[in-house]
Structures are given as C-alpha cells and as structure tokens.
mmCIF file of C-alpha atoms in Angstrom:
data_model
loop_
_atom_site.group_PDB
_atom_site.id
_atom_site.type_symbol
_atom_site.label_atom_id
_atom_site.label_comp_id
_atom_site.label_asym_id
_atom_site.label_seq_id
_atom_site.Cartn_x
_atom_site.Cartn_y
_atom_site.Cartn_z
ATOM 1 C CA MET A 1 0.133 -0.080 -0.070
ATOM 2 C CA GLU A 2 2.203 2.700 -1.226
ATOM 3 C CA LYS A 3 1.227 6.364 -0.171
ATOM 4 C CA SER A 4 -1.904 4.802 1.794
ATOM 5 C CA VAL A 5 -2.588 4.523 5.382
ATOM 6 C CA VAL A 6 -5.215 3.098 7.643
ATOM 7 C CA VAL A 7 -6.390 5.422 10.327
ATOM 8 C CA SER A 8 -8.425 4.292 13.176
ATOM 9 C CA VAL A 9 -10.836 6.822 14.767
ATOM 10 C CA ASP A 10 -12.042 6.037 18.300
ATOM 11 C CA ARG A 11 -14.977 7.654 19.825
ATOM 12 C CA LEU A 12 -16.647 7.439 23.292
ATOM 13 C CA PHE A 13 -20.118 7.744 24.093
ATOM 14 C CA ARG A 14 -22.598 7.085 27.001
ATOM 15 C CA HIS A 15 -25.040 3.869 26.641
ATOM 16 C CA ARG A 16 -28.561 5.203 26.920
ATOM 17 C CA PHE A 17 -29.970 2.780 29.285
ATOM 18 C CA TYR A 18 -26.920 1.680 31.202
ATOM 19 C CA GLU A 19 -25.070 5.001 31.220
ATOM 20 C CA LYS A 20 -21.806 3.025 30.843
ATOM 21 C CA THR A 21 -19.077 4.668 28.627
ATOM 22 C CA ILE A 22 -18.515 2.538 25.547
ATOM 23 C CA ARG A 23 -15.578 2.889 22.977
ATOM 24 C CA ARG A 24 -16.227 2.398 19.345
ATOM 25 C CA SER A 25 -13.615 2.624 16.704
ATOM 26 C CA LYS A 26 -13.884 2.856 12.804
ATOM 27 C CA LYS A 27 -11.246 2.503 10.199
ATOM 28 C CA PHE A 28 -10.485 4.777 7.315
ATOM 29 C CA MET A 29 -8.151 4.572 4.251
ATOM 30 C CA ALA A 30 -6.354 7.544 3.772
ATOM 31 C CA HIS A 31 -3.869 8.879 1.008
ATOM 32 C CA ASP A 32 -0.342 9.950 2.266
ATOM 33 C CA GLU A 33 1.189 11.800 -0.686
ATOM 34 C CA LYS A 34 4.629 12.051 0.864
ATOM 35 C CA ASN A 35 4.485 8.643 2.375
ATOM 36 C CA GLU A 36 5.741 10.068 5.700
ATOM 37 C CA CYS A 37 3.248 8.586 8.227
ATOM 38 C CA GLN A 38 4.424 5.691 10.634
ATOM 39 C CA VAL A 39 2.611 3.302 12.917
ATOM 40 C CA GLY A 40 1.280 5.078 16.029
ATOM 41 C CA ASP A 41 1.169 8.705 14.580
ATOM 42 C CA GLN A 42 -1.722 10.923 15.181
ATOM 43 C CA VAL A 43 -2.883 12.677 12.089
ATOM 44 C CA LYS A 44 -5.591 14.800 10.839
ATOM 45 C CA ILE A 45 -7.736 13.622 7.806
ATOM 46 C CA GLU A 46 -9.870 15.422 5.419
ATOM 47 C CA GLU A 47 -12.691 14.245 3.162
ATOM 48 C CA THR A 48 -11.879 14.361 -0.538
ATOM 49 C CA ARG A 49 -13.007 13.009 -4.005
ATOM 50 C CA PRO A 50 -12.827 9.253 -4.349
ATOM 51 C CA LEU A 51 -9.219 8.337 -4.954
ATOM 52 C CA SER A 52 -9.720 4.635 -5.361
ATOM 53 C CA LYS A 53 -12.257 2.005 -4.463
ATOM 54 C CA ARG A 54 -12.063 2.398 -0.703
ATOM 55 C CA LYS A 55 -9.942 5.782 -0.332
ATOM 56 C CA ARG A 56 -12.096 8.944 0.150
ATOM 57 C CA TRP A 57 -9.743 10.725 2.677
ATOM 58 C CA ILE A 58 -6.305 12.610 2.759
ATOM 59 C CA VAL A 59 -3.992 13.046 5.488
ATOM 60 C CA ALA A 60 -3.925 16.788 6.134
ATOM 61 C CA GLU A 61 -1.200 16.869 8.686
ATOM 62 C CA ILE A 62 0.546 14.860 11.411
ATOM 63 C CA LEU A 63 -0.272 16.071 14.687
ATOM 64 C CA GLU A 64 2.031 13.975 16.689
ATOM 65 C CA LYS A 65 4.758 11.544 15.744
ATOM 66 C CA ALA A 66 4.837 8.055 17.521
ATOM 67 C CA ARG A 67 7.116 7.665 20.279
ATOM 68 C CA ASN A 68 9.537 4.795 20.030
#
C-alpha cells in the first residue's frame, strides 16, 4: 500500500439505558502523498473526492509522531 494509510478513529459515548461509557472505533483508508506516516502517529484527515475504491480521505497533517 504505497502512499496509503489506515486510520483508526475512536469515539466514546454513553449507553442510553446502562449509562456506561462505550468505546467504538472505525477504520478509514487515507492517502499519504509524501509517504511519511508511521505506525502510531496521530494524524488529521480530510474528506476528498474518491481516489480509489476505498480511499476517500487524505492526510491533512501529522499532529504527533509516534514515540519509539
């Protein structure tokens, strides 16, 4: 997957009845033009035109690099 990254977006919400905090995640395929993202980086993605069958997002910026 050259110039592509898989971004996992986590969200927290409260259950309506049980009022327990639940964590849900969703994966997005994003285009990384400079191929500079690494595993564990926090990135900002933006919606764009369809670039391939599954890629509709681009990496706008890297917010925080992964600590090794």
